[in-house]
Amino acid sequence: MADRPPQLAGHGGQRTLADIDADSLAHCFGFLAIRDVANLAMTCKPLCRVAYSDSVWNRLFREQWPHLSVSSGAPGVREQYLARHMALHQLKFDDPSEIYFNTTYSIPASHILLDRNAILLAQGSSIQRFQVNSSEIKDQELWTAHGARITCMRLFPIEETSLFRNVMQYEDNVLVTSSSDRTIRLWWKGRSQRCFRGHNGPVTTLADTLLGNSGSKVLASGGEDCTVRLWSVGASGKQHPLLTYHGHEKPLSFLTVARHRTSLLVSISRDSRVRVWDTSASSSSSLSSCVGMTSVSGSPVALKCYDTLCYVAAGASVTAIDLRTMRKAFTVALHGPKLYSFEMLPSKWLICSGGQDKALLWDIRKNQENPEPVAELELNHNRVTFLHMDPYKVVAGGPFGYKVNVWETSTGCLANSLDCRVLGETEELAGLSAMAVDGCRIVTGGCSEVPGFVYYRDFSNCYVPSSLVDDNSGSKFWESDLPGV
C-alpha cells in the first residue's frame, strides 16, 4: 500500500487526497459497492482509513440486511459485516428460505446445477429448469431433446460461445450436456441451440472448462468408444468434431484442462491410464498430439488440475502428477479403504477426500510419502459421494443417509447438519441422489418416498443461529496443522 496519496489534477496547482477531508471522501464512498470499497482500500493509506470507517460499513450493512441492526460497541461495524457474511456462507442458521417440490418425473435427479436464480436438474434423458423467486418457484421448463440418459452437465460463460451477441449477456451461462444417445447438446433460452454428433457410443464425460483462447474456444468430450473428441463452440455451424484422439483402450472417465496451459487436455480412462493431449498441435495425429502418459492404481474417482500439477483421485489415494514430466510428484492423500469423492481448494492449499463415514482435509503443501490429514469430518453411517468445498465451508452427503453436514473450511468445526427430508417426515429414507451448493444456497435431490423430490434452501437472509454453531462435535481437528490458521 502506498504511503503517499495520489495526486489530483485541478486548477491552481497540484492537489492530493490529503487536501480532501474525510467526510467528503466518506460521502464519495457512499456510491460504491463493497468490491469497489475493498479495491480502493488497497491503494493508499488515506483511502484505506476511509474504507475501514464505520460510516462506510454502516451503509453497506443496511443495504445488505435492511431488517438487521448493527450492534453498538466492539467489534466494529466492518468486523460485524464480515462475521455475518461468513456465517451466512457457512450456512450457520436454522431459518433459511425453503422450497420443497416434486419434479415432472418420478425419477431421482442424477445431476443438479445452480445457475444464478435457476435450478437445473437432469432426470433420465430430460432436463428441468426451475426459476426461483424468493421462496417460491416462479417458472418451470422441461427440455426433452436427448434420447437417452444424461451423463454429464456443465455450465460455461456464454461469451465464450458463438451465441454471444452483446454486453448484456456477460453474466449469462450456457448449459452443455452429454448423453448415452451419443450426442452433446448446448442449451440456451430454453431449447437446444446446438447438437454435436460424432461419438460411436455413449458420451461419458465433458471437460470441466473450455480449451483455447478467446474467440476460438473448444469443448472436449470422452466416450465409451475410448476416444476424446474436440468440438468448436466459438464458431457457429460446426456440428462435427474438429479432432478425434485415439489411444485409450477403455471408456473415458474424466477430462480436465491444465491451468498453466489452456491448450493441454488431461484424460483418464476406466483402466486408470492418464494421457495429456496438446490440442494446439498442428497435426491431427493422435500419436503426435499425445504429449504424455502415465497410470495410477485403482478406479478413477476425480481428476483436477492446478498450476503444473494434475491431481488424480483413484482407488484409495490422491496422487499429484507433474504435467511437465508426467512423473509422480507426491502422494497427497491416503483414504482407505476406498475413495468416493474429491474436491480441492488451491487458494487455501487444501483438498478434501470423501470416504466411508467421513471426509478428510489434507494440506497439499506437505510432501509426504505417508500423508496425514489435518482434519477428520464425520458423516456417520454414510458414504461421502457428494462433496462441495469453498473458502467458507465443506459440505458432504451421501446415498445412504438424509443428513448433509457442513463444516468450516478454516477450522474443521461442524457448522450445521441439514435434514434433507420433507418437513415432518420421521421415517428412515434413502439418501441423496444429487446435490449442488453455490454461496448461501444448497439444493438436494432424494431423501423422500417420492423419487423426484427436490429440496432448496437459501441462507442469504437468515436471523436464527444454528444450535450447532458452538458445538465442535462432528470433526477431529489438528489446529496447528491446518493452513491459514
Tab-separated table of C-alpha atoms in Angstrom:
chain	number	residue	atom	x	y	z
A	1	MET	CA	0.000	0.000	0.000
A	2	ALA	CA	1.412	3.390	-0.947
A	3	ASP	CA	2.142	5.878	1.859
A	4	ARG	CA	1.939	8.833	-0.487
A	5	PRO	CA	-1.617	9.697	-1.554
A	6	PRO	CA	-2.274	10.014	-5.307
A	7	GLN	CA	-2.329	13.486	-6.818
A	8	LEU	CA	-5.488	15.000	-8.263
A	9	ALA	CA	-5.494	17.160	-11.369
A	10	GLY	CA	-7.090	20.559	-10.959
A	11	HIS	CA	-6.775	24.301	-11.470
A	12	GLY	CA	-4.445	26.351	-9.301
A	13	GLY	CA	-1.732	23.745	-8.670
A	14	GLN	CA	-1.423	20.126	-7.659
A	15	ARG	CA	-3.731	18.622	-5.077
A	16	THR	CA	-3.676	15.307	-3.246
A	17	LEU	CA	-6.220	13.226	-1.387
A	18	ALA	CA	-4.805	14.719	1.801
A	19	ASP	CA	-6.453	18.000	0.769
A	20	ILE	CA	-9.916	16.388	0.880
A	21	ASP	CA	-11.483	15.945	4.294
A	22	ALA	CA	-12.591	12.516	5.496
A	23	ASP	CA	-16.297	13.418	5.430
A	24	SER	CA	-16.130	14.273	1.726
A	25	LEU	CA	-14.304	11.036	0.945
A	26	ALA	CA	-16.814	9.057	3.002
A	27	HIS	CA	-19.613	10.713	1.032
A	28	CYS	CA	-17.971	9.572	-2.225
A	29	PHE	CA	-17.667	6.033	-0.835
A	30	GLY	CA	-21.425	6.068	-0.302
A	31	PHE	CA	-21.913	5.407	-4.028
A	32	LEU	CA	-19.596	2.388	-4.181
A	33	ALA	CA	-20.295	-1.332	-3.938
A	34	ILE	CA	-18.369	-3.459	-1.459
A	35	ARG	CA	-15.955	-4.759	-4.107
A	36	ASP	CA	-15.036	-1.186	-5.101
A	37	VAL	CA	-14.561	-0.240	-1.442
A	38	ALA	CA	-12.215	-3.200	-0.935
A	39	ASN	CA	-10.194	-2.324	-4.047
A	40	LEU	CA	-9.762	1.327	-3.035
A	41	ALA	CA	-8.705	0.286	0.469
A	42	MET	CA	-5.589	-1.272	-1.057
A	43	THR	CA	-4.455	1.820	-2.986
A	44	CYS	CA	-3.185	4.186	-0.264
A	45	LYS	CA	-3.474	4.875	3.470
A	46	PRO	CA	-5.903	7.845	3.256
A	47	LEU	CA	-8.384	5.789	1.232
A	48	CYS	CA	-7.812	2.762	3.463
A	49	ARG	CA	-8.741	4.771	6.563
A	50	VAL	CA	-11.988	5.909	4.941
A	51	ALA	CA	-12.742	2.445	3.536
A	52	TYR	CA	-12.446	0.943	7.026
A	53	SER	CA	-14.572	3.610	8.719
A	54	ASP	CA	-17.847	2.735	10.466
A	55	SER	CA	-19.841	5.194	8.336
A	56	VAL	CA	-18.972	3.311	5.135
A	57	TRP	CA	-19.706	-0.112	6.614
A	58	ASN	CA	-22.900	1.068	8.304
A	59	ARG	CA	-24.252	1.920	4.885
A	60	LEU	CA	-23.111	-1.400	3.376
A	61	PHE	CA	-24.635	-3.298	6.316
A	62	ARG	CA	-28.015	-1.534	5.991
A	63	GLU	CA	-28.146	-2.124	2.236
A	64	GLN	CA	-27.335	-5.814	2.572
A	65	TRP	CA	-29.522	-6.562	5.616
A	66	PRO	CA	-32.074	-3.735	5.997
A	67	HIS	CA	-34.017	-5.508	8.761
A	68	LEU	CA	-30.985	-6.094	10.972
A	69	SER	CA	-29.406	-3.531	13.316
A	70	VAL	CA	-25.700	-3.047	13.879
A	71	SER	CA	-24.608	-3.816	17.445
A	72	SER	CA	-23.077	-0.918	19.320
A	73	GLY	CA	-19.558	-1.128	20.719
A	74	ALA	CA	-16.881	-3.666	19.824
A	75	PRO	CA	-16.390	-5.232	17.401
A	76	GLY	CA	-16.519	-2.540	14.718
A	77	VAL	CA	-19.155	-2.410	12.000
A	78	ARG	CA	-16.795	-3.808	9.374
A	79	GLU	CA	-15.995	-6.785	11.593
A	80	GLN	CA	-19.721	-7.374	12.197
A	81	TYR	CA	-20.417	-7.251	8.457
A	82	LEU	CA	-17.642	-9.728	7.644
A	83	ALA	CA	-18.624	-12.049	10.512
A	84	ARG	CA	-22.248	-12.183	9.357
A	85	HIS	CA	-21.195	-12.620	5.723
A	86	MET	CA	-19.033	-15.589	6.725
A	87	ALA	CA	-21.718	-17.136	8.948
A	88	LEU	CA	-24.277	-16.946	6.125
A	89	HIS	CA	-21.875	-18.589	3.670
A	90	GLN	CA	-21.184	-21.306	6.242
A	91	LEU	CA	-24.957	-21.973	6.483
A	92	LYS	CA	-24.873	-21.453	10.275
A	93	PHE	CA	-28.603	-20.741	10.629
A	94	ASP	CA	-31.857	-22.596	11.260
A	95	ASP	CA	-34.262	-20.337	9.314
A	96	PRO	CA	-33.350	-20.443	5.607
A	97	SER	CA	-35.880	-19.789	2.864
A	98	GLU	CA	-37.079	-23.250	1.847
A	99	ILE	CA	-38.818	-24.734	-1.169
A	100	TYR	CA	-39.937	-28.376	-1.403
A	101	PHE	CA	-41.175	-29.537	-4.763
A	102	ASN	CA	-41.689	-32.610	-6.900
A	103	THR	CA	-40.413	-32.750	-10.452
A	104	THR	CA	-42.269	-33.867	-13.559
A	105	TYR	CA	-40.977	-37.443	-13.485
A	106	SER	CA	-40.815	-39.954	-10.633
A	107	ILE	CA	-37.102	-40.470	-11.238
A	108	PRO	CA	-34.322	-39.367	-8.860
A	109	ALA	CA	-32.340	-36.371	-10.087
A	110	SER	CA	-28.926	-37.582	-11.270
A	111	HIS	CA	-27.314	-34.146	-11.731
A	112	ILE	CA	-28.116	-30.734	-10.218
A	113	LEU	CA	-26.598	-27.324	-11.003
A	114	LEU	CA	-27.332	-23.839	-9.644
A	115	ASP	CA	-27.166	-21.059	-12.231
A	116	ARG	CA	-27.857	-17.734	-10.511
A	117	ASN	CA	-31.610	-17.890	-9.672
A	118	ALA	CA	-32.224	-21.106	-11.581
A	119	ILE	CA	-32.081	-24.778	-10.603
A	120	LEU	CA	-31.073	-27.128	-13.425
A	121	LEU	CA	-31.523	-30.847	-12.899
A	122	ALA	CA	-31.320	-33.969	-15.012
A	123	GLN	CA	-33.753	-36.879	-14.727
A	124	GLY	CA	-33.075	-39.692	-17.138
A	125	SER	CA	-32.952	-38.116	-20.603
A	126	SER	CA	-34.747	-34.905	-19.578
A	127	ILE	CA	-33.651	-31.585	-18.100
A	128	GLN	CA	-35.826	-29.388	-15.929
A	129	ARG	CA	-35.177	-25.745	-15.183
A	130	PHE	CA	-36.830	-24.062	-12.188
A	131	GLN	CA	-36.669	-20.292	-11.783
A	132	VAL	CA	-36.578	-19.410	-8.072
A	133	ASN	CA	-38.107	-16.165	-6.833
A	134	SER	CA	-37.722	-15.564	-3.080
A	135	SER	CA	-39.375	-18.641	-1.516
A	136	GLU	CA	-41.340	-19.950	-4.496
A	137	ILE	CA	-40.885	-21.434	-7.946
A	138	LYS	CA	-41.579	-18.667	-10.433
A	139	ASP	CA	-41.219	-20.618	-13.653
A	140	GLN	CA	-40.644	-24.189	-14.793
A	141	GLU	CA	-39.329	-25.522	-18.113
A	142	LEU	CA	-38.914	-29.064	-19.418
A	143	TRP	CA	-36.232	-29.797	-22.033
A	144	THR	CA	-36.501	-33.168	-23.778
A	145	ALA	CA	-34.200	-33.211	-26.822
A	146	HIS	CA	-31.951	-36.060	-25.633
A	147	GLY	CA	-32.993	-39.616	-26.433
A	148	ALA	CA	-31.200	-41.416	-23.591
A	149	ARG	CA	-29.773	-40.879	-20.104
A	150	ILE	CA	-27.833	-37.657	-19.497
A	151	THR	CA	-24.306	-38.481	-18.316
A	152	CYS	CA	-22.730	-35.078	-17.608
A	153	MET	CA	-23.764	-31.406	-17.213
A	154	ARG	CA	-21.542	-28.304	-17.417
A	155	LEU	CA	-22.112	-24.538	-17.308
A	156	PHE	CA	-19.902	-22.273	-19.437
A	157	PRO	CA	-19.959	-18.461	-19.918
A	158	ILE	CA	-21.982	-17.540	-22.986
A	159	GLU	CA	-19.308	-15.029	-24.030
A	160	GLU	CA	-17.044	-17.998	-24.846
A	161	THR	CA	-19.522	-19.407	-27.373
A	162	SER	CA	-20.959	-18.426	-30.740
A	163	LEU	CA	-24.253	-17.479	-29.038
A	164	PHE	CA	-22.742	-14.331	-27.507
A	165	ARG	CA	-24.211	-11.194	-29.077
A	166	ASN	CA	-23.874	-8.175	-26.761
A	167	VAL	CA	-22.569	-6.989	-23.381
A	168	MET	CA	-25.998	-7.506	-21.786
A	169	GLN	CA	-25.264	-11.260	-21.879
A	170	TYR	CA	-21.958	-11.162	-19.956
A	171	GLU	CA	-23.407	-12.814	-16.844
A	172	ASP	CA	-25.311	-15.492	-18.778
A	173	ASN	CA	-24.221	-19.119	-18.949
A	174	VAL	CA	-24.971	-21.858	-21.425
A	175	LEU	CA	-25.661	-25.427	-20.354
A	176	VAL	CA	-23.823	-28.267	-22.088
A	177	THR	CA	-24.973	-31.863	-21.620
A	178	SER	CA	-23.709	-35.235	-22.778
A	179	SER	CA	-25.859	-38.314	-23.168
A	180	SER	CA	-25.903	-42.036	-23.778
A	181	ASP	CA	-27.648	-41.206	-27.076
A	182	ARG	CA	-24.123	-40.378	-28.432
A	183	THR	CA	-24.792	-36.639	-28.644
A	184	ILE	CA	-23.748	-33.445	-26.870
A	185	ARG	CA	-26.171	-30.531	-26.682
A	186	LEU	CA	-25.693	-26.847	-25.969
A	187	TRP	CA	-28.740	-25.247	-24.308
A	188	TRP	CA	-29.774	-21.618	-24.008
A	189	LYS	CA	-33.093	-19.775	-23.714
A	190	GLY	CA	-34.996	-22.967	-23.011
A	191	ARG	CA	-34.010	-25.002	-26.042
A	192	SER	CA	-31.185	-26.952	-27.636
A	193	GLN	CA	-29.179	-24.487	-29.744
A	194	ARG	CA	-26.506	-26.904	-30.987
A	195	CYS	CA	-26.240	-30.682	-31.254
A	196	PHE	CA	-22.801	-32.273	-31.672
A	197	ARG	CA	-22.629	-35.766	-33.176
A	198	GLY	CA	-19.620	-37.974	-33.791
A	199	HIS	CA	-19.078	-40.440	-30.939
A	200	ASN	CA	-19.698	-44.094	-31.777
A	201	GLY	CA	-21.133	-44.849	-28.349
A	202	PRO	CA	-22.477	-43.125	-25.242
A	203	VAL	CA	-20.706	-39.887	-24.315
A	204	THR	CA	-19.464	-40.388	-20.757
A	205	THR	CA	-17.827	-37.096	-19.767
A	206	LEU	CA	-17.148	-33.452	-20.663
A	207	ALA	CA	-14.106	-31.336	-19.793
A	208	ASP	CA	-14.538	-29.060	-16.765
A	209	THR	CA	-13.568	-25.907	-18.731
A	210	LEU	CA	-13.244	-24.909	-22.374
A	211	LEU	CA	-9.933	-25.189	-24.182
A	212	GLY	CA	-8.140	-22.454	-26.086
A	213	ASN	CA	-8.052	-18.680	-26.186
A	214	SER	CA	-10.846	-16.138	-26.511
A	215	GLY	CA	-12.664	-16.394	-29.827
A	216	SER	CA	-11.614	-19.976	-30.535
A	217	LYS	CA	-12.978	-21.937	-27.600
A	218	VAL	CA	-13.154	-25.705	-27.894
A	219	LEU	CA	-15.156	-28.270	-25.903
A	220	ALA	CA	-13.664	-31.692	-25.159
A	221	SER	CA	-15.664	-34.875	-24.627
A	222	GLY	CA	-14.894	-38.502	-23.904
A	223	GLY	CA	-16.943	-41.601	-24.612
A	224	GLU	CA	-17.384	-45.326	-24.292
A	225	ASP	CA	-15.818	-45.578	-27.759
A	226	CYS	CA	-12.485	-44.836	-25.986
A	227	THR	CA	-11.984	-41.598	-27.921
A	228	VAL	CA	-11.519	-37.969	-26.931
A	229	ARG	CA	-13.189	-35.523	-29.326
A	230	LEU	CA	-12.934	-31.757	-29.729
A	231	TRP	CA	-15.838	-29.521	-30.765
A	232	SER	CA	-15.959	-25.854	-31.718
A	233	VAL	CA	-18.281	-23.771	-29.523
A	234	GLY	CA	-16.749	-20.462	-30.602
A	235	ALA	CA	-17.886	-20.772	-34.214
A	236	SER	CA	-21.446	-21.413	-35.351
A	237	GLY	CA	-22.480	-24.127	-37.746
A	238	LYS	CA	-19.812	-26.715	-36.908
A	239	GLN	CA	-21.664	-29.761	-35.560
A	240	HIS	CA	-18.986	-32.406	-36.189
A	241	PRO	CA	-15.761	-32.996	-34.229
A	242	LEU	CA	-12.742	-30.870	-35.090
A	243	LEU	CA	-10.356	-33.610	-33.962
A	244	THR	CA	-10.593	-37.143	-32.607
A	245	TYR	CA	-7.890	-38.551	-30.341
A	246	HIS	CA	-7.327	-42.309	-30.139
A	247	GLY	CA	-5.099	-44.096	-27.659
A	248	HIS	CA	-7.194	-45.069	-24.670
A	249	GLU	CA	-8.191	-48.725	-24.517
A	250	LYS	CA	-11.096	-48.278	-22.089
A	251	PRO	CA	-14.029	-45.814	-21.889
A	252	LEU	CA	-13.201	-42.309	-20.693
A	253	SER	CA	-13.960	-41.394	-17.064
A	254	PHE	CA	-12.866	-37.752	-16.677
A	255	LEU	CA	-11.395	-34.828	-18.628
A	256	THR	CA	-9.782	-31.670	-17.255
A	257	VAL	CA	-7.883	-28.719	-18.720
A	258	ALA	CA	-4.392	-27.821	-17.474
A	259	ARG	CA	-4.249	-24.486	-15.670
A	260	HIS	CA	-0.745	-23.435	-16.780
A	261	ARG	CA	-1.522	-24.044	-20.485
A	262	THR	CA	-5.152	-23.964	-21.617
A	263	SER	CA	-4.305	-25.964	-24.739
A	264	LEU	CA	-3.385	-29.056	-22.700
A	265	LEU	CA	-6.138	-31.580	-22.042
A	266	VAL	CA	-5.767	-34.350	-19.455
A	267	SER	CA	-7.842	-37.523	-19.757
A	268	ILE	CA	-8.220	-40.647	-17.652
A	269	SER	CA	-9.960	-43.867	-18.672
A	270	ARG	CA	-11.558	-46.598	-16.593
A	271	ASP	CA	-8.290	-48.559	-16.508
A	272	SER	CA	-6.722	-45.517	-14.743
A	273	ARG	CA	-4.417	-44.656	-17.620
A	274	VAL	CA	-3.744	-40.926	-17.892
A	275	ARG	CA	-2.943	-39.133	-21.143
A	276	VAL	CA	-2.120	-35.498	-21.900
A	277	TRP	CA	-3.091	-34.048	-25.281
A	278	ASP	CA	-1.732	-30.870	-26.859
A	279	THR	CA	-4.813	-29.542	-28.636
A	280	SER	CA	-2.807	-26.740	-30.273
A	281	ALA	CA	-0.628	-29.207	-32.214
A	282	SER	CA	-0.844	-28.638	-35.953
A	283	SER	CA	-1.033	-32.363	-36.672
A	284	SER	CA	-4.317	-34.224	-36.271
A	285	SER	CA	-2.453	-37.447	-35.492
A	286	SER	CA	-3.246	-38.921	-32.086
A	287	LEU	CA	0.356	-40.073	-31.708
A	288	SER	CA	1.824	-36.598	-32.140
A	289	SER	CA	-0.926	-34.876	-30.129
A	290	CYS	CA	-0.435	-37.126	-27.094
A	291	VAL	CA	2.451	-35.489	-25.230
A	292	GLY	CA	2.406	-37.530	-22.033
A	293	MET	CA	1.220	-40.791	-20.492
A	294	THR	CA	1.166	-42.389	-17.057
A	295	SER	CA	-1.075	-44.576	-14.909
A	296	VAL	CA	-2.290	-44.827	-11.316
A	297	SER	CA	-3.735	-47.596	-9.154
A	298	GLY	CA	-7.439	-48.086	-8.513
A	299	SER	CA	-10.658	-46.980	-10.188
A	300	PRO	CA	-10.792	-43.264	-11.146
A	301	VAL	CA	-12.815	-41.005	-8.823
A	302	ALA	CA	-11.901	-37.478	-9.955
A	303	LEU	CA	-9.343	-35.509	-11.956
A	304	LYS	CA	-8.373	-31.872	-11.271
A	305	CYS	CA	-5.549	-29.566	-12.347
A	306	TYR	CA	-3.830	-26.683	-10.588
A	307	ASP	CA	-0.772	-24.873	-11.945
A	308	THR	CA	1.529	-27.522	-13.478
A	309	LEU	CA	0.144	-30.378	-11.396
A	310	CYS	CA	-2.691	-32.790	-12.051
A	311	TYR	CA	-4.365	-34.355	-9.011
A	312	VAL	CA	-5.679	-37.851	-9.702
A	313	ALA	CA	-8.071	-39.407	-7.190
A	314	ALA	CA	-8.277	-43.157	-7.739
A	315	GLY	CA	-8.708	-46.218	-5.575
A	316	ALA	CA	-7.815	-45.119	-2.048
A	317	SER	CA	-5.365	-42.284	-2.790
A	318	VAL	CA	-4.891	-38.886	-4.409
A	319	THR	CA	-1.683	-38.527	-6.422
A	320	ALA	CA	-0.123	-35.329	-7.789
A	321	ILE	CA	1.410	-35.719	-11.248
A	322	ASP	CA	3.762	-33.109	-12.735
A	323	LEU	CA	2.412	-32.466	-16.237
A	324	ARG	CA	5.833	-31.278	-17.436
A	325	THR	CA	7.486	-34.642	-16.777
A	326	MET	CA	4.462	-36.956	-16.305
A	327	ARG	CA	6.127	-38.259	-13.163
A	328	LYS	CA	4.511	-38.663	-9.776
A	329	ALA	CA	5.288	-35.550	-7.720
A	330	PHE	CA	3.928	-36.782	-4.382
A	331	THR	CA	1.028	-38.558	-2.710
A	332	VAL	CA	-1.492	-36.007	-1.455
A	333	ALA	CA	-3.930	-38.248	0.395
A	334	LEU	CA	-4.360	-41.846	1.526
A	335	HIS	CA	-8.011	-42.524	2.316
A	336	GLY	CA	-8.702	-46.216	2.686
A	337	PRO	CA	-10.384	-48.471	2.084
A	338	LYS	CA	-11.882	-46.552	-0.863
A	339	LEU	CA	-12.385	-43.012	-2.158
A	340	TYR	CA	-15.823	-41.904	-3.337
A	341	SER	CA	-15.328	-38.163	-3.952
A	342	PHE	CA	-12.651	-35.484	-4.136
A	343	GLU	CA	-12.552	-31.665	-4.170
A	344	MET	CA	-9.761	-29.120	-3.868
A	345	LEU	CA	-9.308	-25.503	-2.801
A	346	PRO	CA	-5.906	-24.311	-4.079
A	347	SER	CA	-6.289	-20.820	-2.568
A	348	LYS	CA	-6.083	-22.393	0.912
A	349	TRP	CA	-3.755	-25.263	-0.078
A	350	LEU	CA	-6.427	-27.768	0.882
A	351	ILE	CA	-8.033	-30.813	-0.668
A	352	CYS	CA	-10.904	-32.878	0.691
A	353	SER	CA	-11.443	-36.586	0.125
A	354	GLY	CA	-14.705	-38.402	0.750
A	355	GLY	CA	-14.784	-41.976	2.008
A	356	GLN	CA	-16.890	-44.249	4.175
A	357	ASP	CA	-18.428	-42.401	7.164
A	358	LYS	CA	-16.133	-39.375	6.875
A	359	ALA	CA	-14.389	-36.770	4.772
A	360	LEU	CA	-10.737	-35.828	5.327
A	361	LEU	CA	-8.965	-32.498	4.832
A	362	TRP	CA	-5.364	-32.534	3.571
A	363	ASP	CA	-2.662	-29.871	3.219
A	364	ILE	CA	-1.276	-30.123	-0.333
A	365	ARG	CA	1.929	-28.319	0.682
A	366	LYS	CA	3.044	-31.323	2.713
A	367	ASN	CA	5.223	-33.512	0.535
A	368	GLN	CA	4.955	-36.806	2.411
A	369	GLU	CA	5.091	-40.415	1.328
A	370	ASN	CA	2.534	-41.261	4.031
A	371	PRO	CA	0.476	-38.066	4.392
A	372	GLU	CA	-1.671	-37.390	7.442
A	373	PRO	CA	-4.995	-35.486	7.305
A	374	VAL	CA	-5.296	-32.128	9.066
A	375	ALA	CA	-8.986	-32.626	9.882
A	376	GLU	CA	-11.444	-35.506	10.046
A	377	LEU	CA	-15.066	-34.652	9.236
A	378	GLU	CA	-17.518	-37.321	10.344
A	379	LEU	CA	-20.643	-38.302	8.408
A	380	ASN	CA	-21.766	-41.400	10.271
A	381	HIS	CA	-23.331	-44.401	8.524
A	382	ASN	CA	-22.983	-42.900	5.077
A	383	ARG	CA	-20.730	-42.882	2.057
A	384	VAL	CA	-19.416	-39.406	1.174
A	385	THR	CA	-20.350	-39.403	-2.501
A	386	PHE	CA	-21.427	-35.746	-2.766
A	387	LEU	CA	-18.811	-33.209	-1.745
A	388	HIS	CA	-18.554	-29.422	-2.051
A	389	MET	CA	-15.677	-27.199	-0.948
A	390	ASP	CA	-15.243	-23.408	-0.995
A	391	PRO	CA	-13.271	-20.860	1.112
A	392	TYR	CA	-16.012	-20.867	3.768
A	393	LYS	CA	-17.256	-24.432	4.093
A	394	VAL	CA	-17.103	-28.116	3.276
A	395	VAL	CA	-20.460	-29.773	2.543
A	396	ALA	CA	-20.869	-33.552	2.400
A	397	GLY	CA	-23.687	-36.033	1.891
A	398	GLY	CA	-24.283	-39.491	0.540
A	399	PRO	CA	-26.774	-42.036	-0.827
A	400	PHE	CA	-27.342	-43.851	2.480
A	401	GLY	CA	-28.432	-41.005	4.752
A	402	TYR	CA	-30.736	-37.988	4.733
A	403	LYS	CA	-28.319	-35.681	6.610
A	404	VAL	CA	-25.948	-33.231	4.914
A	405	ASN	CA	-23.198	-31.930	7.184
A	406	VAL	CA	-21.469	-28.554	6.852
A	407	TRP	CA	-18.051	-27.772	8.345
A	408	GLU	CA	-15.942	-24.616	8.499
A	409	THR	CA	-13.111	-24.850	5.979
A	410	SER	CA	-10.646	-22.950	8.182
A	411	THR	CA	-11.229	-24.908	11.406
A	412	GLY	CA	-12.911	-28.199	10.548
A	413	CYS	CA	-15.650	-27.467	13.113
A	414	LEU	CA	-19.200	-28.598	12.410
A	415	ALA	CA	-21.264	-25.564	11.339
A	416	ASN	CA	-24.619	-27.224	10.639
A	417	SER	CA	-26.343	-30.520	9.970
A	418	LEU	CA	-29.194	-30.321	7.471
A	419	ASP	CA	-32.105	-32.762	7.390
A	420	CYS	CA	-32.999	-33.160	3.705
A	421	ARG	CA	-36.318	-34.963	4.202
A	422	VAL	CA	-39.740	-33.403	3.718
A	423	LEU	CA	-40.684	-31.296	6.738
A	424	GLY	CA	-42.275	-33.537	9.377
A	425	GLU	CA	-41.039	-36.785	7.814
A	426	THR	CA	-39.725	-39.150	10.507
A	427	GLU	CA	-39.043	-42.337	8.577
A	428	GLU	CA	-35.555	-43.527	7.714
A	429	LEU	CA	-35.437	-42.905	3.976
A	430	ALA	CA	-32.927	-43.387	1.198
A	431	GLY	CA	-30.256	-40.727	0.946
A	432	LEU	CA	-29.263	-38.143	-1.626
A	433	SER	CA	-29.360	-38.720	-5.370
A	434	ALA	CA	-27.692	-35.368	-6.226
A	435	MET	CA	-26.508	-32.147	-4.567
A	436	ALA	CA	-25.446	-28.640	-5.609
A	437	VAL	CA	-24.084	-25.780	-3.487
A	438	ASP	CA	-23.486	-22.173	-4.519
A	439	GLY	CA	-22.661	-19.479	-1.967
A	440	CYS	CA	-25.502	-19.375	0.583
A	441	ARG	CA	-27.705	-21.804	-1.354
A	442	ILE	CA	-27.972	-25.581	-1.378
A	443	VAL	CA	-30.285	-27.902	-3.297
A	444	THR	CA	-30.600	-31.659	-2.806
A	445	GLY	CA	-32.436	-34.440	-4.609
A	446	GLY	CA	-33.757	-37.622	-2.998
A	447	CYS	CA	-34.450	-38.315	0.721
A	448	SER	CA	-38.148	-38.917	0.031
A	449	GLU	CA	-40.620	-41.685	-0.786
A	450	VAL	CA	-41.262	-39.684	-3.971
A	451	PRO	CA	-38.192	-40.279	-6.217
A	452	GLY	CA	-38.403	-36.868	-7.911
A	453	PHE	CA	-38.382	-34.833	-4.691
A	454	VAL	CA	-36.107	-31.739	-4.549
A	455	TYR	CA	-35.318	-29.548	-1.521
A	456	TYR	CA	-33.957	-25.996	-1.984
A	457	ARG	CA	-32.577	-23.799	0.817
A	458	ASP	CA	-31.337	-20.197	0.686
A	459	PHE	CA	-29.406	-18.921	3.740
A	460	SER	CA	-28.676	-15.416	2.397
A	461	ASN	CA	-31.177	-13.649	4.683
A	462	CYS	CA	-31.252	-15.679	7.909
A	463	TYR	CA	-31.529	-14.495	11.519
A	464	VAL	CA	-31.774	-17.563	13.801
A	465	PRO	CA	-28.316	-19.054	14.543
A	466	SER	CA	-27.941	-22.809	14.317
A	467	SER	CA	-27.867	-24.698	17.600
A	468	LEU	CA	-24.655	-26.338	16.339
A	469	VAL	CA	-22.708	-23.076	15.983
A	470	ASP	CA	-20.939	-23.515	19.330
A	471	ASP	CA	-20.774	-27.295	19.118
A	472	ASN	CA	-17.371	-28.579	17.998
A	473	SER	CA	-18.530	-32.181	17.646
A	474	GLY	CA	-18.542	-33.903	14.304
A	475	SER	CA	-14.878	-33.290	13.452
A	476	LYS	CA	-11.405	-34.115	14.662
A	477	PHE	CA	-9.214	-31.106	14.042
A	478	TRP	CA	-5.499	-30.565	14.477
A	479	GLU	CA	-5.267	-26.756	14.646
A	480	SER	CA	-1.512	-26.439	14.323
A	481	ASP	CA	-1.582	-28.323	11.026
A	482	LEU	CA	-4.378	-26.520	9.206
A	483	PRO	CA	-3.128	-23.850	6.759
A	484	GLY	CA	-4.272	-20.296	7.222
A	485	VAL	CA	-4.964	-20.639	10.966
